[in-house]
mmCIF file with all atom_site columns, C-alpha atoms in Angstrom:
data_model
loop_
_atom_site.group_PDB
_atom_site.id
_atom_site.type_symbol
_atom_site.label_atom_id
_atom_site.label_alt_id
_atom_site.label_comp_id
_atom_site.label_asym_id
_atom_site.label_entity_id
_atom_site.label_seq_id
_atom_site.pdbx_PDB_ins_code
_atom_site.Cartn_x
_atom_site.Cartn_y
_atom_site.Cartn_z
_atom_site.occupancy
_atom_site.B_iso_or_equiv
_atom_site.pdbx_formal_charge
_atom_site.auth_seq_id
_atom_site.auth_comp_id
_atom_site.auth_asym_id
_atom_site.auth_atom_id
_atom_site.pdbx_PDB_model_num
ATOM 1   C CA . MET A 1 1   ? 172.716 -115.737 176.906 1.00 46.00 ? 1   MET A CA 1
ATOM 2   C CA . LEU A 1 2   ? 172.179 -119.310 175.651 1.00 49.00 ? 2   LEU A CA 1
ATOM 3   C CA . THR A 1 3   ? 174.227 -121.751 177.730 1.00 50.00 ? 3   THR A CA 1
ATOM 4   C CA . PRO A 1 4   ? 174.552 -125.325 176.370 1.00 52.00 ? 4   PRO A CA 1
ATOM 5   C CA . PHE A 1 5   ? 175.513 -128.205 178.615 1.00 48.00 ? 5   PHE A CA 1
ATOM 6   C CA . LEU A 1 6   ? 175.616 -131.998 178.306 1.00 46.00 ? 6   LEU A CA 1
ATOM 7   C CA . ILE A 1 7   ? 173.868 -134.641 180.375 1.00 43.00 ? 7   ILE A CA 1
ATOM 8   C CA . ARG A 1 8   ? 174.205 -138.392 180.672 1.00 43.00 ? 8   ARG A CA 1
ATOM 9   C CA . ILE A 1 9   ? 171.530 -139.311 178.150 1.00 46.00 ? 9   ILE A CA 1
ATOM 10  C CA . ALA A 1 10  ? 173.636 -137.878 175.304 1.00 55.00 ? 10  ALA A CA 1
ATOM 11  C CA . MET A 1 11  ? 171.439 -134.878 174.662 1.00 71.00 ? 11  MET A CA 1
ATOM 12  C CA . LEU A 1 12  ? 172.195 -131.206 174.673 1.00 80.00 ? 12  LEU A CA 1
ATOM 13  C CA . LYS A 1 13  ? 170.209 -129.088 177.072 1.00 86.00 ? 13  LYS A CA 1
ATOM 14  C CA . TYR A 1 14  ? 170.098 -125.301 176.881 1.00 92.00 ? 14  TYR A CA 1
ATOM 15  C CA . ALA A 1 15  ? 169.591 -122.731 179.597 1.00 94.00 ? 15  ALA A CA 1
ATOM 16  C CA . LEU A 1 16  ? 168.724 -119.185 178.593 1.00 96.00 ? 16  LEU A CA 1
ATOM 17  C CA . PHE A 1 17  ? 170.026 -117.585 181.803 1.00 94.00 ? 17  PHE A CA 1
ATOM 18  C CA . ASP A 1 18  ? 171.924 -118.260 184.989 1.00 90.00 ? 18  ASP A CA 1
ATOM 19  C CA . TYR A 1 19  ? 169.831 -118.423 188.152 1.00 92.00 ? 19  TYR A CA 1
ATOM 20  C CA . VAL A 1 20  ? 171.149 -117.393 191.547 1.00 86.00 ? 20  VAL A CA 1
ATOM 21  C CA . PRO A 1 21  ? 169.434 -119.081 194.523 1.00 86.00 ? 21  PRO A CA 1
ATOM 22  C CA . LYS A 1 22  ? 168.064 -116.774 197.201 1.00 85.00 ? 22  LYS A CA 1
ATOM 23  C CA . ARG A 1 23  ? 170.845 -117.623 199.669 1.00 84.00 ? 23  ARG A CA 1
ATOM 24  C CA . PHE A 1 24  ? 173.439 -116.202 197.226 1.00 83.00 ? 24  PHE A CA 1
ATOM 25  C CA . LEU A 1 25  ? 171.523 -113.113 196.073 1.00 85.00 ? 25  LEU A CA 1
ATOM 26  C CA . GLY A 1 26  ? 173.590 -110.835 198.314 1.00 83.00 ? 26  GLY A CA 1
ATOM 27  C CA . LYS A 1 27  ? 176.640 -111.642 196.162 1.00 81.00 ? 27  LYS A CA 1
ATOM 28  C CA . ALA A 1 28  ? 174.786 -111.230 192.880 1.00 83.00 ? 28  ALA A CA 1
ATOM 29  C CA . SER A 1 29  ? 174.771 -108.205 190.607 1.00 87.00 ? 29  SER A CA 1
ATOM 30  C CA . PHE A 1 30  ? 171.727 -105.971 190.320 1.00 89.00 ? 30  PHE A CA 1
ATOM 31  C CA . GLU A 1 31  ? 170.978 -107.566 186.936 1.00 92.00 ? 31  GLU A CA 1
ATOM 32  C CA . MET A 1 32  ? 171.088 -111.072 188.453 1.00 90.00 ? 32  MET A CA 1
ATOM 33  C CA . GLN A 1 33  ? 168.798 -109.963 191.280 1.00 90.00 ? 33  GLN A CA 1
ATOM 34  C CA . ASP A 1 34  ? 166.353 -108.523 188.749 1.00 93.00 ? 34  ASP A CA 1
ATOM 35  C CA . LEU A 1 35  ? 166.485 -111.740 186.711 1.00 94.00 ? 35  LEU A CA 1
ATOM 36  C CA . HIS A 1 36  ? 165.828 -113.730 189.918 1.00 93.00 ? 36  HIS A CA 1
ATOM 37  C CA . ARG A 1 37  ? 162.685 -111.643 190.513 1.00 94.00 ? 37  ARG A CA 1
ATOM 38  C CA . MET A 1 38  ? 161.453 -112.239 186.952 1.00 96.00 ? 38  MET A CA 1
ATOM 39  C CA . ILE A 1 39  ? 162.071 -115.995 187.127 1.00 96.00 ? 39  ILE A CA 1
ATOM 40  C CA . LEU A 1 40  ? 160.188 -116.265 190.420 1.00 94.00 ? 40  LEU A CA 1
ATOM 41  C CA . GLY A 1 41  ? 157.372 -114.160 188.943 1.00 96.00 ? 41  GLY A CA 1
ATOM 42  C CA . PHE A 1 42  ? 157.195 -116.618 186.065 1.00 97.00 ? 42  PHE A CA 1
ATOM 43  C CA . LYS A 1 43  ? 157.146 -119.609 188.455 1.00 94.00 ? 43  LYS A CA 1
ATOM 44  C CA . ASP A 1 44  ? 154.249 -117.935 190.277 1.00 94.00 ? 44  ASP A CA 1
ATOM 45  C CA . GLY A 1 45  ? 152.333 -117.693 186.986 1.00 94.00 ? 45  GLY A CA 1
ATOM 46  C CA . ARG A 1 46  ? 152.198 -113.896 186.845 1.00 96.00 ? 46  ARG A CA 1
ATOM 47  C CA . ASN A 1 47  ? 151.066 -112.793 183.373 1.00 96.00 ? 47  ASN A CA 1
ATOM 48  C CA . VAL A 1 48  ? 153.772 -110.248 182.641 1.00 97.00 ? 48  VAL A CA 1
ATOM 49  C CA . TYR A 1 49  ? 156.530 -112.752 183.441 1.00 98.00 ? 49  TYR A CA 1
ATOM 50  C CA . THR A 1 50  ? 154.770 -115.550 181.564 1.00 98.00 ? 50  THR A CA 1
ATOM 51  C CA . ARG A 1 51  ? 154.792 -113.389 178.426 1.00 98.00 ? 51  ARG A CA 1
ATOM 52  C CA . TRP A 1 52  ? 158.415 -112.396 179.100 1.00 98.00 ? 52  TRP A CA 1
ATOM 53  C CA . ALA A 1 53  ? 159.543 -116.047 179.475 1.00 98.00 ? 53  ALA A CA 1
ATOM 54  C CA . ALA A 1 54  ? 157.643 -117.183 176.368 1.00 98.00 ? 54  ALA A CA 1
ATOM 55  C CA . GLY A 1 55  ? 159.270 -114.352 174.409 1.00 98.00 ? 55  GLY A CA 1
ATOM 56  C CA . GLN A 1 56  ? 162.745 -115.330 175.627 1.00 98.00 ? 56  GLN A CA 1
ATOM 57  C CA . PHE A 1 57  ? 162.234 -118.946 174.527 1.00 98.00 ? 57  PHE A CA 1
ATOM 58  C CA . ALA A 1 58  ? 160.685 -117.871 171.213 1.00 98.00 ? 58  ALA A CA 1
ATOM 59  C CA . ARG A 1 59  ? 163.694 -115.673 170.422 1.00 97.00 ? 59  ARG A CA 1
ATOM 60  C CA . ALA A 1 60  ? 166.090 -118.506 171.238 1.00 96.00 ? 60  ALA A CA 1
ATOM 61  C CA . LEU A 1 61  ? 164.100 -120.900 169.030 1.00 97.00 ? 61  LEU A CA 1
ATOM 62  C CA . SER A 1 62  ? 163.416 -118.456 166.190 1.00 96.00 ? 62  SER A CA 1
ATOM 63  C CA . ALA A 1 63  ? 165.830 -120.077 163.714 1.00 95.00 ? 63  ALA A CA 1
ATOM 64  C CA . MET A 1 64  ? 164.261 -123.518 164.115 1.00 95.00 ? 64  MET A CA 1
ATOM 65  C CA . ASN A 1 65  ? 161.331 -124.967 162.200 1.00 96.00 ? 65  ASN A CA 1
ATOM 66  C CA . LEU A 1 66  ? 159.123 -126.400 164.961 1.00 97.00 ? 66  LEU A CA 1
ATOM 67  C CA . THR A 1 67  ? 155.946 -127.000 162.964 1.00 96.00 ? 67  THR A CA 1
ATOM 68  C CA . ASP A 1 68  ? 156.197 -130.776 163.521 1.00 97.00 ? 68  ASP A CA 1
ATOM 69  C CA . THR A 1 69  ? 157.511 -130.560 167.102 1.00 97.00 ? 69  THR A CA 1
ATOM 70  C CA . VAL A 1 70  ? 155.421 -130.867 170.262 1.00 98.00 ? 70  VAL A CA 1
ATOM 71  C CA . ILE A 1 71  ? 156.415 -128.588 173.123 1.00 98.00 ? 71  ILE A CA 1
ATOM 72  C CA . VAL A 1 72  ? 155.987 -130.172 176.547 1.00 98.00 ? 72  VAL A CA 1
ATOM 73  C CA . CYS A 1 73  ? 156.748 -128.521 179.884 1.00 97.00 ? 73  CYS A CA 1
ATOM 74  C CA . ILE A 1 74  ? 158.045 -130.562 182.814 1.00 94.00 ? 74  ILE A CA 1
ATOM 75  C CA . PRO A 1 75  ? 155.112 -130.625 185.240 1.00 93.00 ? 75  PRO A CA 1
ATOM 76  C CA . ALA A 1 76  ? 155.026 -128.537 188.406 1.00 90.00 ? 76  ALA A CA 1
ATOM 77  C CA . SER A 1 77  ? 154.408 -130.094 191.834 1.00 83.00 ? 77  SER A CA 1
ATOM 78  C CA . THR A 1 78  ? 150.582 -129.903 191.730 1.00 88.00 ? 78  THR A CA 1
ATOM 79  C CA . GLN A 1 79  ? 147.932 -129.681 189.013 1.00 90.00 ? 79  GLN A CA 1
ATOM 80  C CA . SER A 1 80  ? 147.028 -126.112 190.001 1.00 92.00 ? 80  SER A CA 1
ATOM 81  C CA . ALA A 1 81  ? 150.690 -124.996 190.001 1.00 92.00 ? 81  ALA A CA 1
ATOM 82  C CA . ASN A 1 82  ? 151.169 -126.758 186.673 1.00 94.00 ? 82  ASN A CA 1
ATOM 83  C CA . VAL A 1 83  ? 148.233 -124.929 185.077 1.00 95.00 ? 83  VAL A CA 1
ATOM 84  C CA . ARG A 1 84  ? 149.212 -121.591 186.631 1.00 96.00 ? 84  ARG A CA 1
ATOM 85  C CA . ARG A 1 85  ? 152.814 -121.835 185.436 1.00 96.00 ? 85  ARG A CA 1
ATOM 86  C CA . TRP A 1 86  ? 152.618 -123.650 182.116 1.00 97.00 ? 86  TRP A CA 1
ATOM 87  C CA . LYS A 1 87  ? 149.209 -123.468 180.395 1.00 98.00 ? 87  LYS A CA 1
ATOM 88  C CA . ARG A 1 88  ? 149.349 -119.832 179.224 1.00 97.00 ? 88  ARG A CA 1
ATOM 89  C CA . PHE A 1 89  ? 153.113 -120.034 178.664 1.00 98.00 ? 89  PHE A CA 1
ATOM 90  C CA . SER A 1 90  ? 152.784 -123.109 176.456 1.00 98.00 ? 90  SER A CA 1
ATOM 91  C CA . ASP A 1 91  ? 149.983 -121.517 174.446 1.00 98.00 ? 91  ASP A CA 1
ATOM 92  C CA . ILE A 1 92  ? 151.943 -118.289 173.854 1.00 98.00 ? 92  ILE A CA 1
ATOM 93  C CA . LEU A 1 93  ? 155.203 -120.077 173.003 1.00 98.00 ? 93  LEU A CA 1
ATOM 94  C CA . CYS A 1 94  ? 153.522 -122.448 170.559 1.00 98.00 ? 94  CYS A CA 1
ATOM 95  C CA . ARG A 1 95  ? 151.769 -119.567 168.802 1.00 98.00 ? 95  ARG A CA 1
ATOM 96  C CA . LEU A 1 96  ? 155.079 -117.675 168.520 1.00 98.00 ? 96  LEU A CA 1
ATOM 97  C CA . THR A 1 97  ? 157.070 -120.678 167.260 1.00 98.00 ? 97  THR A CA 1
ATOM 98  C CA . ARG A 1 98  ? 154.308 -122.513 165.334 1.00 98.00 ? 98  ARG A CA 1
ATOM 99  C CA . ALA A 1 99  ? 155.033 -125.614 167.410 1.00 98.00 ? 99  ALA A CA 1
ATOM 100 C CA . ILE A 1 100 ? 152.367 -128.033 168.620 1.00 98.00 ? 100 ILE A CA 1
ATOM 101 C CA . ASP A 1 101 ? 151.128 -127.426 172.160 1.00 98.00 ? 101 ASP A CA 1
ATOM 102 C CA . GLY A 1 102 ? 151.406 -130.627 174.218 1.00 98.00 ? 102 GLY A CA 1
ATOM 103 C CA . PHE A 1 103 ? 150.226 -129.106 177.501 1.00 98.00 ? 103 PHE A CA 1
ATOM 104 C CA . ASP A 1 104 ? 146.873 -130.948 177.600 1.00 97.00 ? 104 ASP A CA 1
ATOM 105 C CA . ARG A 1 105 ? 148.566 -134.308 176.893 1.00 97.00 ? 105 ARG A CA 1
ATOM 106 C CA . ILE A 1 106 ? 150.391 -134.308 180.259 1.00 95.00 ? 106 ILE A CA 1
ATOM 107 C CA . GLN A 1 107 ? 148.344 -134.484 183.470 1.00 93.00 ? 107 GLN A CA 1
ATOM 108 C CA . VAL A 1 108 ? 149.488 -134.040 187.063 1.00 91.00 ? 108 VAL A CA 1
ATOM 109 C CA . SER A 1 109 ? 147.655 -136.041 189.705 1.00 85.00 ? 109 SER A CA 1
ATOM 110 C CA . GLY A 1 110 ? 148.068 -135.534 193.419 1.00 69.00 ? 110 GLY A CA 1
ATOM 111 C CA . SER A 1 111 ? 151.057 -133.547 194.531 1.00 66.00 ? 111 SER A CA 1
ATOM 112 C CA . ARG A 1 112 ? 154.720 -134.008 195.225 1.00 58.00 ? 112 ARG A CA 1
ATOM 113 C CA . LYS A 1 113 ? 157.236 -132.227 197.388 1.00 54.00 ? 113 LYS A CA 1
ATOM 114 C CA . ARG A 1 114 ? 158.798 -129.165 195.816 1.00 52.00 ? 114 ARG A CA 1
ATOM 115 C CA . ALA A 1 115 ? 162.437 -130.104 195.317 1.00 51.00 ? 115 ALA A CA 1
ATOM 116 C CA . HIS A 1 116 ? 163.798 -126.569 195.571 1.00 49.00 ? 116 HIS A CA 1
ATOM 117 C CA . ILE A 1 117 ? 162.315 -126.299 199.078 1.00 49.00 ? 117 ILE A CA 1
ATOM 118 C CA . THR A 1 118 ? 162.723 -129.839 200.452 1.00 50.00 ? 118 THR A CA 1
ATOM 119 C CA . GLY A 1 119 ? 165.777 -131.010 198.523 1.00 50.00 ? 119 GLY A CA 1
ATOM 120 C CA . GLU A 1 120 ? 163.857 -134.236 197.751 1.00 51.00 ? 120 GLU A CA 1
ATOM 121 C CA . TYR A 1 121 ? 163.456 -135.061 194.078 1.00 48.00 ? 121 TYR A CA 1
ATOM 122 C CA . GLU A 1 122 ? 160.264 -137.143 194.022 1.00 49.00 ? 122 GLU A CA 1
ATOM 123 C CA . LEU A 1 123 ? 159.669 -136.572 190.313 1.00 50.00 ? 123 LEU A CA 1
ATOM 124 C CA . ALA A 1 124 ? 162.933 -138.324 189.580 1.00 49.00 ? 124 ALA A CA 1
ATOM 125 C CA . THR A 1 125 ? 162.046 -141.435 191.575 1.00 56.00 ? 125 THR A CA 1
ATOM 126 C CA . ASN A 1 126 ? 158.244 -141.615 191.397 1.00 64.00 ? 126 ASN A CA 1
ATOM 127 C CA . ILE A 1 127 ? 157.246 -139.835 188.202 1.00 71.00 ? 127 ILE A CA 1
ATOM 128 C CA . LYS A 1 128 ? 154.546 -142.363 187.284 1.00 69.00 ? 128 LYS A CA 1
ATOM 129 C CA . HIS A 1 129 ? 152.742 -141.630 190.564 1.00 72.00 ? 129 HIS A CA 1
ATOM 130 C CA . TYR A 1 130 ? 152.381 -137.899 189.760 1.00 78.00 ? 130 TYR A CA 1
ATOM 131 C CA . VAL A 1 131 ? 152.300 -137.556 185.997 1.00 89.00 ? 131 VAL A CA 1
ATOM 132 C CA . HIS A 1 132 ? 150.146 -139.166 183.322 1.00 91.00 ? 132 HIS A CA 1
ATOM 133 C CA . ILE A 1 133 ? 151.513 -138.955 179.783 1.00 94.00 ? 133 ILE A CA 1
ATOM 134 C CA . ASP A 1 134 ? 149.266 -139.652 176.792 1.00 96.00 ? 134 ASP A CA 1
ATOM 135 C CA . ALA A 1 135 ? 151.629 -142.265 175.328 1.00 95.00 ? 135 ALA A CA 1
ATOM 136 C CA . GLU A 1 136 ? 149.422 -142.935 172.314 1.00 97.00 ? 136 GLU A CA 1
ATOM 137 C CA . TYR A 1 137 ? 149.569 -139.259 171.346 1.00 98.00 ? 137 TYR A CA 1
ATOM 138 C CA . PHE A 1 138 ? 153.360 -138.913 171.818 1.00 98.00 ? 138 PHE A CA 1
ATOM 139 C CA . ARG A 1 139 ? 154.387 -142.187 170.138 1.00 97.00 ? 139 ARG A CA 1
ATOM 140 C CA . GLY A 1 140 ? 156.644 -141.289 167.212 1.00 97.00 ? 140 GLY A CA 1
ATOM 141 C CA . ARG A 1 141 ? 156.438 -137.518 167.719 1.00 97.00 ? 141 ARG A CA 1
ATOM 142 C CA . LYS A 1 142 ? 159.329 -135.082 168.039 1.00 96.00 ? 142 LYS A CA 1
ATOM 143 C CA . VAL A 1 143 ? 159.247 -133.371 171.420 1.00 97.00 ? 143 VAL A CA 1
ATOM 144 C CA . LEU A 1 144 ? 160.966 -130.310 172.845 1.00 97.00 ? 144 LEU A CA 1
ATOM 145 C CA . VAL A 1 145 ? 160.975 -130.422 176.659 1.00 98.00 ? 145 VAL A CA 1
ATOM 146 C CA . ILE A 1 146 ? 160.938 -127.145 178.608 1.00 98.00 ? 146 ILE A CA 1
ATOM 147 C CA . ASP A 1 147 ? 161.392 -126.422 182.308 1.00 96.00 ? 147 ASP A CA 1
ATOM 148 C CA . ASP A 1 148 ? 161.954 -123.373 184.450 1.00 96.00 ? 148 ASP A CA 1
ATOM 149 C CA . ILE A 1 149 ? 165.150 -124.027 186.446 1.00 94.00 ? 149 ILE A CA 1
ATOM 150 C CA . TYR A 1 150 ? 167.797 -126.708 185.988 1.00 93.00 ? 150 TYR A CA 1
ATOM 151 C CA . THR A 1 151 ? 169.631 -127.484 189.215 1.00 89.00 ? 151 THR A CA 1
ATOM 152 C CA . THR A 1 152 ? 170.634 -131.150 189.525 1.00 86.00 ? 152 THR A CA 1
ATOM 153 C CA . GLY A 1 153 ? 169.001 -132.459 186.361 1.00 87.00 ? 153 GLY A CA 1
ATOM 154 C CA . GLN A 1 154 ? 167.266 -135.326 188.173 1.00 85.00 ? 154 GLN A CA 1
ATOM 155 C CA . SER A 1 155 ? 163.721 -134.223 187.390 1.00 85.00 ? 155 SER A CA 1
ATOM 156 C CA . SER A 1 156 ? 164.423 -133.415 183.758 1.00 90.00 ? 156 SER A CA 1
ATOM 157 C CA . ALA A 1 157 ? 166.292 -136.697 183.185 1.00 90.00 ? 157 ALA A CA 1
ATOM 158 C CA . ALA A 1 158 ? 163.406 -138.674 184.719 1.00 89.00 ? 158 ALA A CA 1
ATOM 159 C CA . PHE A 1 159 ? 160.794 -136.801 182.697 1.00 92.00 ? 159 PHE A CA 1
ATOM 160 C CA . ILE A 1 160 ? 162.749 -137.152 179.432 1.00 94.00 ? 160 ILE A CA 1
ATOM 161 C CA . ALA A 1 161 ? 163.244 -140.883 180.051 1.00 92.00 ? 161 ALA A CA 1
ATOM 162 C CA . THR A 1 162 ? 159.507 -141.257 180.701 1.00 92.00 ? 162 THR A CA 1
ATOM 163 C CA . MET A 1 163 ? 158.662 -139.360 177.513 1.00 95.00 ? 163 MET A CA 1
ATOM 164 C CA . GLN A 1 164 ? 161.062 -141.576 175.563 1.00 94.00 ? 164 GLN A CA 1
ATOM 165 C CA . SER A 1 165 ? 159.577 -144.736 177.083 1.00 93.00 ? 165 SER A CA 1
ATOM 166 C CA . ALA A 1 166 ? 156.172 -143.444 175.929 1.00 94.00 ? 166 ALA A CA 1
ATOM 167 C CA . GLY A 1 167 ? 157.557 -143.445 172.388 1.00 96.00 ? 167 GLY A CA 1
ATOM 168 C CA . ALA A 1 168 ? 158.397 -139.756 171.983 1.00 96.00 ? 168 ALA A CA 1
ATOM 169 C CA . THR A 1 169 ? 161.609 -138.637 170.324 1.00 95.00 ? 169 THR A CA 1
ATOM 170 C CA . VAL A 1 170 ? 162.922 -135.919 172.624 1.00 96.00 ? 170 VAL A CA 1
ATOM 171 C CA . THR A 1 171 ? 165.027 -133.719 170.368 1.00 94.00 ? 171 THR A CA 1
ATOM 172 C CA . MET A 1 172 ? 166.045 -131.043 172.868 1.00 95.00 ? 172 MET A CA 1
ATOM 173 C CA . ALA A 1 173 ? 165.508 -129.723 176.373 1.00 97.00 ? 173 ALA A CA 1
ATOM 174 C CA . MET A 1 174 ? 165.506 -126.041 177.258 1.00 97.00 ? 174 MET A CA 1
ATOM 175 C CA . PHE A 1 175 ? 165.441 -124.270 180.591 1.00 97.00 ? 175 PHE A CA 1
ATOM 176 C CA . LEU A 1 176 ? 164.716 -120.690 181.481 1.00 97.00 ? 176 LEU A CA 1
ATOM 177 C CA . ALA A 1 177 ? 167.724 -120.783 183.788 1.00 96.00 ? 177 ALA A CA 1
ATOM 178 C CA . LYS A 1 178 ? 170.459 -122.988 185.203 1.00 94.00 ? 178 LYS A CA 1
ATOM 179 C CA . THR A 1 179 ? 171.298 -122.666 188.894 1.00 91.00 ? 179 THR A CA 1
ATOM 180 C CA . LYS A 1 180 ? 174.612 -120.956 189.484 1.00 82.00 ? 180 LYS A CA 1
ATOM 181 C CA . MET A 1 181 ? 176.341 -121.589 192.802 1.00 73.00 ? 181 MET A CA 1
ATOM 182 C CA . PHE A 1 182 ? 178.826 -119.280 194.451 1.00 63.00 ? 182 PHE A CA 1
ATOM 183 C CA . ARG A 1 183 ? 181.777 -120.480 196.459 1.00 59.00 ? 183 ARG A CA 1
ATOM 184 C CA . VAL A 1 184 ? 181.518 -119.249 200.015 1.00 47.00 ? 184 VAL A CA 1
#
């Protein structure tokens, strides 16, 4: 299910699924619990879920001509997590959609706190300390930004703004899932 939503920078973002945080899983349907397991498997970089996620994005993007678009994934908290989660995914998705793979043009240095665990969104406030973007490469290029889970939007807004300041034209942002909260 493709779920569009608006953000402050006047751009549509799309989430393929709803995501239920662990603390609400007891109230979720079996299907939502299964989806939660697949999303976490993808975040862990497990091959079967990487292929599944790339296929989900490719199906959602199948009507678009992406031959002149660079796909860039919002970096994970460390270089090793970034490679584990995004390198194979980006390669598969770009082959399926005929987009340009921008994975090697974004580098993660050091590490940052994982926002979903700490509640602190360092990427949003200190992105230049953790991420190096090849501005010369991205200047004037169309970019599709991808991330795993959209919760507050702080990290994606910061990353998109940084890509735009590097000269990229960010045409769209897509997420595997958008966090769904339950009222207690």
